[in-house]
Coordinates of C-alpha atoms and ligand atoms in Angstrom, one line a residue:
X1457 CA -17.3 32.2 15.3
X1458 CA -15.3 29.0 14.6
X1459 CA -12.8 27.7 17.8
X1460 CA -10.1 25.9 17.5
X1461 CA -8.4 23.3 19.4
X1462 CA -4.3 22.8 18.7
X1463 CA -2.3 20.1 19.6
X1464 CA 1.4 20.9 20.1
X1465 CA 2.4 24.1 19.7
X1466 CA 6.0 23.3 18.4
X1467 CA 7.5 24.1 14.6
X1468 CA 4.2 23.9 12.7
X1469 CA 1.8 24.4 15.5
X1470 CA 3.4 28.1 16.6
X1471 CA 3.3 28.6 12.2
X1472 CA -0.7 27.9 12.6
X1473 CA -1.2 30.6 15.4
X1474 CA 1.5 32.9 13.7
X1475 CA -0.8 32.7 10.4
X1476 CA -4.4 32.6 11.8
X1477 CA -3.4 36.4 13.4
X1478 CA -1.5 37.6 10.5
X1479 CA -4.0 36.8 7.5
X1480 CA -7.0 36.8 10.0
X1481 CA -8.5 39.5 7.6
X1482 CA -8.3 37.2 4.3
X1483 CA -9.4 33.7 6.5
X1484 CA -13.0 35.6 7.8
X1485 CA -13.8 37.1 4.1
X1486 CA -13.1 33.6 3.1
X1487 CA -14.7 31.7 5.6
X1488 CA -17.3 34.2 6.6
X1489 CA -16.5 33.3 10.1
X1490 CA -13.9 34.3 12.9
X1491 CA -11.7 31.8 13.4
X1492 CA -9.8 31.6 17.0
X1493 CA -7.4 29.2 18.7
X1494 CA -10.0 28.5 22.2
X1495 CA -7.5 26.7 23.7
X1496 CA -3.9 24.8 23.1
X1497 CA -2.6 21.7 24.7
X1498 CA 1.3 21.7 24.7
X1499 CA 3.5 20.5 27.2
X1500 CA 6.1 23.0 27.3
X1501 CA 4.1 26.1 27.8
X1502 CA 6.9 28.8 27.0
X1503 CA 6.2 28.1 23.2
X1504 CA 2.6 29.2 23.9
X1505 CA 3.6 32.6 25.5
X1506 CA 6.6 33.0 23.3
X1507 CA 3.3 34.1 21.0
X1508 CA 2.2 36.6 23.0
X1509 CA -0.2 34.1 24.4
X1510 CA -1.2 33.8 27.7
X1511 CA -2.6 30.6 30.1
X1512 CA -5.9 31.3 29.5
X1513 CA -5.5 29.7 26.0
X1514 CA -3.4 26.7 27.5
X1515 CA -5.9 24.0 28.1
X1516 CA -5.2 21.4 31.3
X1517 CA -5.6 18.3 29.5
X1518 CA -7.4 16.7 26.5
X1519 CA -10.5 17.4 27.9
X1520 CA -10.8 20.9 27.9
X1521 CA -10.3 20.6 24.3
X1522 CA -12.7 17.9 24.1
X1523 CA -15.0 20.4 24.8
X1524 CA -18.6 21.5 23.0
X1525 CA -17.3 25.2 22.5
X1526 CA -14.2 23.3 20.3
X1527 CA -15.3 23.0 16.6
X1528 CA -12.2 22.1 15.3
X1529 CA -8.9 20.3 16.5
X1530 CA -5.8 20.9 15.0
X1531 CA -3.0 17.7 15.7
X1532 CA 0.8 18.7 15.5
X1533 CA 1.9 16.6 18.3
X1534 CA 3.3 14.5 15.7
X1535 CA 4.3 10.5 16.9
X1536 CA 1.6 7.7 17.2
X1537 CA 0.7 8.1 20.5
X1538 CA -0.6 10.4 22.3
X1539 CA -1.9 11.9 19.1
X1540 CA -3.7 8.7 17.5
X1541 CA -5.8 8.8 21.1
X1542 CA -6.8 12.1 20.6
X1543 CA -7.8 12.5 17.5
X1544 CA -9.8 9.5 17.5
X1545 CA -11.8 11.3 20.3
X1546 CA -12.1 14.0 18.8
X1547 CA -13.7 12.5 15.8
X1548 CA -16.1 10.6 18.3
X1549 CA -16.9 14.3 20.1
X1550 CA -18.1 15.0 16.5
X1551 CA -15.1 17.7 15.5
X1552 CA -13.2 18.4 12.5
X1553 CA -9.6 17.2 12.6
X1554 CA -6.3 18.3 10.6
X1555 CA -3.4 16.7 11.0
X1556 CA 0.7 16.6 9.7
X1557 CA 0.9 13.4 11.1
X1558 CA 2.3 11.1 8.3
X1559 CA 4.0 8.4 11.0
X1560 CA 0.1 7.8 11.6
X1561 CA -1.1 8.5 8.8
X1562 CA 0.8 5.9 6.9
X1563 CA 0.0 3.4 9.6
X1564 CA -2.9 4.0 11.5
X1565 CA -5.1 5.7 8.4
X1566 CA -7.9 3.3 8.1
X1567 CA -8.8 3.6 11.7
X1568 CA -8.8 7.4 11.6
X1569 CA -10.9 7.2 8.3
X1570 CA -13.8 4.7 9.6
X1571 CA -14.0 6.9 13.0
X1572 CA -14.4 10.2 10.5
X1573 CA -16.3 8.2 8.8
X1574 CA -18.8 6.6 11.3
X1575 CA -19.3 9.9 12.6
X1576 CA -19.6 12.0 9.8
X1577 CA -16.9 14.5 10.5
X1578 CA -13.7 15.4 8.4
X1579 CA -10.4 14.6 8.9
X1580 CA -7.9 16.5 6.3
X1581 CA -4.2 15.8 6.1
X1582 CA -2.9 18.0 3.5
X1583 CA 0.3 18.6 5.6
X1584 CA 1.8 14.8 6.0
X1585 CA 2.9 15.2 2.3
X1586 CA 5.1 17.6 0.7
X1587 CA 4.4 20.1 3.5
X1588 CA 3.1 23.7 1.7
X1589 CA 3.1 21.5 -2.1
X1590 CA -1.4 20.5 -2.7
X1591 CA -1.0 17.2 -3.8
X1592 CA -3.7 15.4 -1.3
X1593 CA -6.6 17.7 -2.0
X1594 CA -6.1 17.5 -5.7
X1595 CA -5.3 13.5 -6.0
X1596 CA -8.7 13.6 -4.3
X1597 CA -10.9 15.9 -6.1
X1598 CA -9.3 18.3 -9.1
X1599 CA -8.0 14.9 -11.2
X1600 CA -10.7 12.7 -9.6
X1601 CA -11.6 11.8 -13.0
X1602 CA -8.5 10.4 -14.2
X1603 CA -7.1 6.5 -14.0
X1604 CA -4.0 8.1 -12.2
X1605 CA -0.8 6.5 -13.6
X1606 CA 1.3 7.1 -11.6
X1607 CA 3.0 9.5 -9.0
X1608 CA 6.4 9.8 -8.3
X1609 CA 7.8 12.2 -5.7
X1610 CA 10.7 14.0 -4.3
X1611 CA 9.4 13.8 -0.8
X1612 CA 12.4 14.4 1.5
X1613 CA 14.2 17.8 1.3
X1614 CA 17.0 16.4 3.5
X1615 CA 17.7 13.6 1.0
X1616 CA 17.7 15.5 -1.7
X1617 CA 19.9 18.5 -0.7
X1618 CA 22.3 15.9 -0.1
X1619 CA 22.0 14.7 -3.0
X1620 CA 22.0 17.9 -5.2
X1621 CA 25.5 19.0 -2.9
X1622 CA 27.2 15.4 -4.1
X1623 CA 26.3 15.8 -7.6
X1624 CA 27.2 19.5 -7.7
X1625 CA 30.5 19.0 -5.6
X1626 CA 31.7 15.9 -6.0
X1627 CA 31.6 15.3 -1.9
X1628 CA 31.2 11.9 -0.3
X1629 CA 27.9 11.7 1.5
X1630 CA 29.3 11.4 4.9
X1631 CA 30.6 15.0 4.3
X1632 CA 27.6 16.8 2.9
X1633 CA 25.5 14.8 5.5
X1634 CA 27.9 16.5 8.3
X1635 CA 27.2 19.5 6.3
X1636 CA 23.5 19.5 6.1
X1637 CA 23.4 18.7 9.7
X1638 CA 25.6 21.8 10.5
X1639 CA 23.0 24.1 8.7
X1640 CA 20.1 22.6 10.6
X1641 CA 19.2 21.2 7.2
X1642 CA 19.5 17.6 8.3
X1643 CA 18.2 16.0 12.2
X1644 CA 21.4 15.4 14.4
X1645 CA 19.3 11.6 13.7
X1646 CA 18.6 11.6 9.9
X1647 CA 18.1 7.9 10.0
X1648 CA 14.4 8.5 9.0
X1649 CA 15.6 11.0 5.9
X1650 CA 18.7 9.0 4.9
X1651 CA 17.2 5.4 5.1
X1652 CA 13.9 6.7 3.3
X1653 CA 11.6 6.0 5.9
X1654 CA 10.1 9.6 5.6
X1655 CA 9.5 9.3 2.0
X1656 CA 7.8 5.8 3.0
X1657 CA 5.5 7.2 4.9
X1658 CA 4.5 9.9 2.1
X1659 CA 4.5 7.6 -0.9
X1660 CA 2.0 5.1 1.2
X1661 CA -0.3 7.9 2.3
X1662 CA -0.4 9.5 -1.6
X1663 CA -0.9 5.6 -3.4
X1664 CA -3.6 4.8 -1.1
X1665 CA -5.4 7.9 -2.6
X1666 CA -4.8 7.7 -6.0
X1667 CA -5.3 4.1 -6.6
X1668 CA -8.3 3.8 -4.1
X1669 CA -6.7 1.4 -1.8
X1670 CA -4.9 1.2 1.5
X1671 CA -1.4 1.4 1.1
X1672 CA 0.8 1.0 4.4
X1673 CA 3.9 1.8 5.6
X1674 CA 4.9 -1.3 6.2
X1675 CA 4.0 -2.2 2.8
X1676 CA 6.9 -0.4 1.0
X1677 CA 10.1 -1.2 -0.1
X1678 CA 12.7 1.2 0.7
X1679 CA 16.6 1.8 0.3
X1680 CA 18.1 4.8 1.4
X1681 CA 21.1 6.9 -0.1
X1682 CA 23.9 6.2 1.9
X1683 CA 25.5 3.2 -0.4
X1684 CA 25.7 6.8 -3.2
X1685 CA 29.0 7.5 -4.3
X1686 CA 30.5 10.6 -6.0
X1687 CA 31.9 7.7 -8.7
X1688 CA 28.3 6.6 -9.1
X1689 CA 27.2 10.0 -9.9
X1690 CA 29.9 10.9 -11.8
X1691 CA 29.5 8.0 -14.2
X1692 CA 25.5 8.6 -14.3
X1693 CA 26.2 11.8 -15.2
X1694 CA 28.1 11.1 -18.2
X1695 CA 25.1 8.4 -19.3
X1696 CA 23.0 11.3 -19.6
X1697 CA 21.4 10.5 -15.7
X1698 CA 20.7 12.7 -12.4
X1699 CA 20.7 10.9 -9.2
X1700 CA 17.0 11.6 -6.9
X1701 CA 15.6 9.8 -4.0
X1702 CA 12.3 8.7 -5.7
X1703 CA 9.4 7.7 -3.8
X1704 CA 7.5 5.6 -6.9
X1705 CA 3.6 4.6 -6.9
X1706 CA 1.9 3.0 -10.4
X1707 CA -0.8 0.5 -11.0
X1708 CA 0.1 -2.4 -12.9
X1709 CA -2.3 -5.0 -14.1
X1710 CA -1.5 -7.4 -11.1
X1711 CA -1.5 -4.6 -8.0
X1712 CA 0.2 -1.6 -7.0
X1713 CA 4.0 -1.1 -6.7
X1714 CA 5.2 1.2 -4.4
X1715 CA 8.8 1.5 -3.7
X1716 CA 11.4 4.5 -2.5
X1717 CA 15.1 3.9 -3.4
X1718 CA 17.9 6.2 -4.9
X1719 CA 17.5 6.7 -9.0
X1720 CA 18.9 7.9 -12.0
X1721 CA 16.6 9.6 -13.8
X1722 CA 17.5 11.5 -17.6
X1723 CA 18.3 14.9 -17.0
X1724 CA 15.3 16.4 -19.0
X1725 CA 13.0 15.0 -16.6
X1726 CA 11.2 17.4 -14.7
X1727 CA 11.8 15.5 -11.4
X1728 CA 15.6 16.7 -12.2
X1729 CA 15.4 20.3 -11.5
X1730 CA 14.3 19.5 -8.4
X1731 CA 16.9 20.5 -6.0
X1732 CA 18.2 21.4 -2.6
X1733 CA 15.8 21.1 -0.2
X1734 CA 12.6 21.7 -2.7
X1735 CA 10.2 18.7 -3.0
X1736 CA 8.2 18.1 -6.7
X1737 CA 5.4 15.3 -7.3
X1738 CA 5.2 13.9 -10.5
X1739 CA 1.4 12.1 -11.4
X1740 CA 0.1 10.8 -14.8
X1741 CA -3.1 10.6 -15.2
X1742 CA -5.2 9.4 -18.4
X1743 CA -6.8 12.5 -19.2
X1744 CA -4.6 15.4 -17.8
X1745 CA -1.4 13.8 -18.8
X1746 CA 1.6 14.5 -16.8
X1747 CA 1.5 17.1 -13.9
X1748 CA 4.0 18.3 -11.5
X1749 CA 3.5 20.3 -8.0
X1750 CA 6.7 22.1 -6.8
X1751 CA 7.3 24.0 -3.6
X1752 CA 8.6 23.4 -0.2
X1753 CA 7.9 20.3 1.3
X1754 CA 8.5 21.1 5.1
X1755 CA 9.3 24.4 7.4
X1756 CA 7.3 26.3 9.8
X1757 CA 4.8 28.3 7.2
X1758 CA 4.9 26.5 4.2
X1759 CA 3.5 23.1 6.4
X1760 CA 1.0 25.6 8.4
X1761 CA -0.2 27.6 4.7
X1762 CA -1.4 23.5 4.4
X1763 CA -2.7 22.9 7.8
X1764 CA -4.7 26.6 7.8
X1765 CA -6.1 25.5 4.0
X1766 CA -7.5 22.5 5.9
X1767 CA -8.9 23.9 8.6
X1768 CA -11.0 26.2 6.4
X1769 CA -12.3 23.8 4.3
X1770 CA -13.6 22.2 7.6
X1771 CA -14.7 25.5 8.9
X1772 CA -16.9 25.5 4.9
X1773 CA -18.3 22.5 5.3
X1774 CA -19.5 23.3 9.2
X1775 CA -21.5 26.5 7.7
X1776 CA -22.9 24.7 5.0
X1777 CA -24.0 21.2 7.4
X1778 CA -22.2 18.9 5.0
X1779 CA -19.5 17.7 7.0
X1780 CA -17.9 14.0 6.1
X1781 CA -18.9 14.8 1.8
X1782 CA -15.4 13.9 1.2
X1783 CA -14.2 10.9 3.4
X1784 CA -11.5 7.6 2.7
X1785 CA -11.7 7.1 -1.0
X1786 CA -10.0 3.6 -0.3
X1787 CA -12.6 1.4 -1.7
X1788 CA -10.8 -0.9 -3.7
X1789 CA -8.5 -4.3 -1.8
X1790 CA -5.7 -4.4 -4.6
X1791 CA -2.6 -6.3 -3.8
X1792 CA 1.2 -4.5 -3.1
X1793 CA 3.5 -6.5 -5.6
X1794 CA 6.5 -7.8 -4.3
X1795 CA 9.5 -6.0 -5.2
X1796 CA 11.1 -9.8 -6.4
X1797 CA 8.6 -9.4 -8.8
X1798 CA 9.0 -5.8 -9.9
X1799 CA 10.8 -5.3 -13.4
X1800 CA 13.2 -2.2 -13.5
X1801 CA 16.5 -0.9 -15.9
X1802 CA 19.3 -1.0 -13.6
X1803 CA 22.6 0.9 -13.7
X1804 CA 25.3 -1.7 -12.1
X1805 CA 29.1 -1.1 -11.4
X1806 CA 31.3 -3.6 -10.8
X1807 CA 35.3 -4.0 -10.5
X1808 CA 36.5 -7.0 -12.6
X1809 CA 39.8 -7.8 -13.3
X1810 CA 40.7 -6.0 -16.7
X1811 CA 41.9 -8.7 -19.4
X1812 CA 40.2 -10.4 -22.5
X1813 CA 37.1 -12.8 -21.9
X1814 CA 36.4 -11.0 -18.9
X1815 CA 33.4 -9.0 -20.5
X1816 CA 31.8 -12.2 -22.3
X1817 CA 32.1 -13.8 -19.2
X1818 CA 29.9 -11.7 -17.3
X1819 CA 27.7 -10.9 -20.0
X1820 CA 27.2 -14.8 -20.5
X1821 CA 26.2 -15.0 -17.1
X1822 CA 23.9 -11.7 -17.3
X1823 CA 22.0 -13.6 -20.3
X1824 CA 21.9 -16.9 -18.7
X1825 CA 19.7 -14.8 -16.4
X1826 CA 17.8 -13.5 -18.7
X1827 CA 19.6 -9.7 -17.9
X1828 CA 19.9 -8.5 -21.1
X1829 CA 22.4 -5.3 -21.6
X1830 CA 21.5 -2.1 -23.2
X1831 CA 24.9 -0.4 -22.3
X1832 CA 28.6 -1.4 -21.0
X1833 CA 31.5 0.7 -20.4
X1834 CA 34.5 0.5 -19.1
X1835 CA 36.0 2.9 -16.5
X1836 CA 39.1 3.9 -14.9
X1837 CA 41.1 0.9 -14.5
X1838 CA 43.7 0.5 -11.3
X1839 CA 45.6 -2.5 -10.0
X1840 CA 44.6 -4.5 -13.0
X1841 CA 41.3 -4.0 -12.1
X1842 CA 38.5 -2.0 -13.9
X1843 CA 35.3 0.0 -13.3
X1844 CA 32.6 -1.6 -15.5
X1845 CA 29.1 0.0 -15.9
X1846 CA 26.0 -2.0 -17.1
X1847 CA 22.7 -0.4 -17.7
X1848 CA 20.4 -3.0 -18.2
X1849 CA 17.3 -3.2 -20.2
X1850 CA 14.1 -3.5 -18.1
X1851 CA 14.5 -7.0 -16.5
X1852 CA 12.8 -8.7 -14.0
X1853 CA 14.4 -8.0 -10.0
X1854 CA 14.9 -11.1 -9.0
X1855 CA 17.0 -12.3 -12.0
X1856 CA 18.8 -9.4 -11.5
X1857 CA 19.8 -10.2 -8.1
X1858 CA 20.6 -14.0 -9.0
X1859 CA 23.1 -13.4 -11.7
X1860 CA 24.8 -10.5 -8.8
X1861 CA 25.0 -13.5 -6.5
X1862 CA 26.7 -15.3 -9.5
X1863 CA 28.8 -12.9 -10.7
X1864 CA 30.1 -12.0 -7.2
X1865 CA 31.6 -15.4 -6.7
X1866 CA 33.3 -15.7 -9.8
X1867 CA 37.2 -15.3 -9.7
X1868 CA 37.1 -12.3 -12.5
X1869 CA 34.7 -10.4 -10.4
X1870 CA 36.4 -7.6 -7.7
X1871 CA 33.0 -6.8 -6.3
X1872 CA 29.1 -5.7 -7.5
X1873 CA 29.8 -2.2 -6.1
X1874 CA 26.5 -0.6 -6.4
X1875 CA 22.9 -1.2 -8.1
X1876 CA 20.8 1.7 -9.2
X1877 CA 17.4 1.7 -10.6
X1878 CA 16.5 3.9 -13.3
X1879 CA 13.3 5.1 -13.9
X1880 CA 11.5 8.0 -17.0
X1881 CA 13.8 6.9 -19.6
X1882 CA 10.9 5.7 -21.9
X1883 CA 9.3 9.1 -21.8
X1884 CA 12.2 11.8 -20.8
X1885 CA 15.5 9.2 -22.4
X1886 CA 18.0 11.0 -24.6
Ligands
NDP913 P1 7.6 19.8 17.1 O1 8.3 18.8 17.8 O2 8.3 21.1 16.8 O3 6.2 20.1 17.8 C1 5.4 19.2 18.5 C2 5.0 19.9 19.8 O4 4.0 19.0 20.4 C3 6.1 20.1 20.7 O5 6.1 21.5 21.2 C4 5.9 19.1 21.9 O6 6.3 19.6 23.1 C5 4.4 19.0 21.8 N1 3.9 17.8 22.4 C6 4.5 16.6 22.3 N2 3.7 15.7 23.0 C7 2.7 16.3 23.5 C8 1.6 16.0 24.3 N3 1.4 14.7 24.7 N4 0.7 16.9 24.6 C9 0.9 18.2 24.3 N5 1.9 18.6 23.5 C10 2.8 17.7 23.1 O7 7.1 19.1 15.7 P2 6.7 19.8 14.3 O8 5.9 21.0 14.6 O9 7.9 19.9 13.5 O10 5.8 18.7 13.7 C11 4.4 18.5 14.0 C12 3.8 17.5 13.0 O11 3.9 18.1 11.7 C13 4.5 16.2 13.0 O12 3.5 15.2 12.8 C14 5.4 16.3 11.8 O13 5.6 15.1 11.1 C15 4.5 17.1 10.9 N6 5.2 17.9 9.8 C16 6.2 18.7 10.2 C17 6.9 19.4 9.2 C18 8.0 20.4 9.6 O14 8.5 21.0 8.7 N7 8.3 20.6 10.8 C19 6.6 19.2 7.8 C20 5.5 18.4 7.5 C21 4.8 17.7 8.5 P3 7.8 19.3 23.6 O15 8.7 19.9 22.6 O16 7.9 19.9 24.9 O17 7.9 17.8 23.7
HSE914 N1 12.4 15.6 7.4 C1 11.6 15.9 6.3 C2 12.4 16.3 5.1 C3 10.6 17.0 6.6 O1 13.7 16.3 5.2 O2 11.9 16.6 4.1 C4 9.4 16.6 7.4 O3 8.6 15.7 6.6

């Protein structure tokens, strides 16, 4: 028999005990072992007996779980701390960990990794990325043969329900986001979906696996979608573009960029069908080509169907003595490139006012900075003032934002309105 300690026994955690007693039969013909939850720490213990659980499965404190009867601890606290405390002793008391935890994850990893490590224990983490979508365990073992491109992801379902409703709908994004929140679909705080930090997290956690190197947090650029307008859509759309919250990861010669920021992407991507609150990872590898994994990237079972695959694959490698075989795969020190650096297509709208020479003028100052312009139209036009849309060819960032800076004090210039990147049109362009 295999026991289990949980942490928290909130969303995920009450998923985990809900599934362990519902597919109990499948997990012991696939494990060859019982597996039961010994004891669970939580602090408000009506969620344990709203399970049909009673106190003697409610451990006092840490150390019950801590334990020699514990084989395995199961962390869905969430949050750095307490839950970075315990799990580090728990790898130190020798036990198997899983975990949701991307805030830590995407911080803390490498300190979780070397304790696993040192003590020759696993710690798995399917969970912190696209919830119930494998992308972890097979970035790690199925396409561990392939120079891995890149990997791109939808990794918010709150970001991109809103942004499916705007495009479909036409709404501003204050309104959807009141909408999403009305439907439980968005946190009364969506500061972490809206502003990207969530997909942050997730991007760093999946580039330090496929490129073999630690990838923080704190490392990433990010821009959030709530500078997206119904206009910008509108006008995408009629380029042949579908707007996506893209967490990005590639290797380049010079380092690894990793960046999250709203996108237009062509519509026969396969990252565009993604929508409402679904999640997709896109990864290019050398030999397998390009791959997508689909499904839902949070909620109660889809995030435990991850956390339970975990657990078994801990419980396997108990049986068999050969705990630890897969530990950090980030052996390599390769350098984030700064986004100044980075070279995108961009999709720029600006207000100018609407009479001849305005058009040369800013185009003279776009190639003066070495912006050079695959497309320009010209939009409604009010007040003697006209939408104009540039998509750029791929250009260096920082010359982009140089000849904005210029272009925003010039007399024929209304405003630089909005800056999108665009991203697949090599391989999925019209
Ligand atoms: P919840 O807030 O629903 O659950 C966390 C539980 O832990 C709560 O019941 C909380 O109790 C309890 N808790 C907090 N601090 C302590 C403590 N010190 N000791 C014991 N119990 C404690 O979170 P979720 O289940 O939604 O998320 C859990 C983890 O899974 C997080 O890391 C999250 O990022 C990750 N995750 C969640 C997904 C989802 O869809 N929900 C998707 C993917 C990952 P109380 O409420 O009383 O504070
Ligand atoms: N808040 C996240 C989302 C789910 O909207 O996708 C948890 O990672």
């Amino acid at each position: 028999m295999i026991n289990v300690g949980l942490l928290g026994c909130g969303t995920v955690g009450s998923g985990v005990v809900k599934m362990l007693a519902e597919n109990r039969d499948i997990i012991l013909q696939r494990v060859g072992q019982e597996v039961v939850i010994k004891k669970i720490l939580e602090l408000d213990r009506s969620k344990v007996y709203a399970l049909g659980l009673g106190d003697e499965v409610i451990a006092a404190s840490m150390d019950e779980i801590l334990s020699e009867d514990i084989d395995v601890v199961i962390e869905l606290i969430g949050g750095i701390e307490p839950a970075k405390t315990y799990i580090l002793q728990a790898l130190r008391h020798g036990k198997g960990v899983v975990s949701a935890n991307k805030d830590l994850i995407a911080s803390h990893g490498r300190e979780i990794f070397d304790t696993a490590a040192e003590h020759g224990v696993d710690f798995y983490f399917e969970a912190s990325v696209g919830g119930g979508i494998p992308i972890v365990f097979p970035l790690k073992q199925s396409l561990a043969g392939n120079r891995i491109k890149e990997v791109i992801g939808i990794l918010n379902g709150t970001t991109n329900y809103i942004l499916t409703k705007m495009s479909r709908e036409g709404h501003p994004y204050e309104e959807v986001l009141r909408e999403a929140q009305a439907l439980g679909y968005a946190e009364a705080d969506p500061t972490s979906d809206v502003e990207g930090f969530d997909a942050a997290r997730k991007i760093a956690i999946l580039a330090s696996i496929a490129f073999n190197s630690r990838v923080t947090f704190e490392e990433v650029y990010v821009e959030g979608i709530t500078r997206i307008t119904p206009l910008d859509i509108k006008y995408g759309r009629e380029l042949g573009y579908d707007i996506k919250l893209l967490a990005i990861a590639k290797e380049e010669e010079d380092g690894i960029l990793v960046r999250v920021h709203p996108a237009f992407i062509p519509h026969n991507h396969p990252l565009a069908a993604v929508g409402g609150v679904y999640n997709a990872v896109f990864v290019r590898g050398d030999a397998v080509d390009d791959l997508m994994f689909y499904g839902r990237g949070a909620g109660q079972m889809p995030t435990a169907s991850a956390v339970v695959g975990d657990m078994m694959e801990i419980v396997r490698n108990i049986e068999r003595n050969d705990t630890g075989r897969i530990s950090c795969t980030c052996y390599g020190e390769k350098r984030v490139i700064p986004t100044s650096s980075q070279r995108a297509k961009f999709y720029i709208r600006m207000l100018a006012k609407d009479r001849p020479g305005v058009l040369a003028g800013i185009a003279g100052v776009m190639g003066n900075h070495e912006v050079s312009l695959a497309t320009v139209l010209q939009k409604d036009t009010n007040n003697g003032f006209a939408h104009l849309v540039f998509i750029t060819h791929e250009v260096k960032e920082s010359n982009l934002r140089d000849a904005l800076t210029v272009l925003n004090g010039m007399s024929i210039v209304g405003a630089v309105e909005n800056v999108i990147r665009l991203e697949g049109v090599e391989d999925y362009g019209a």
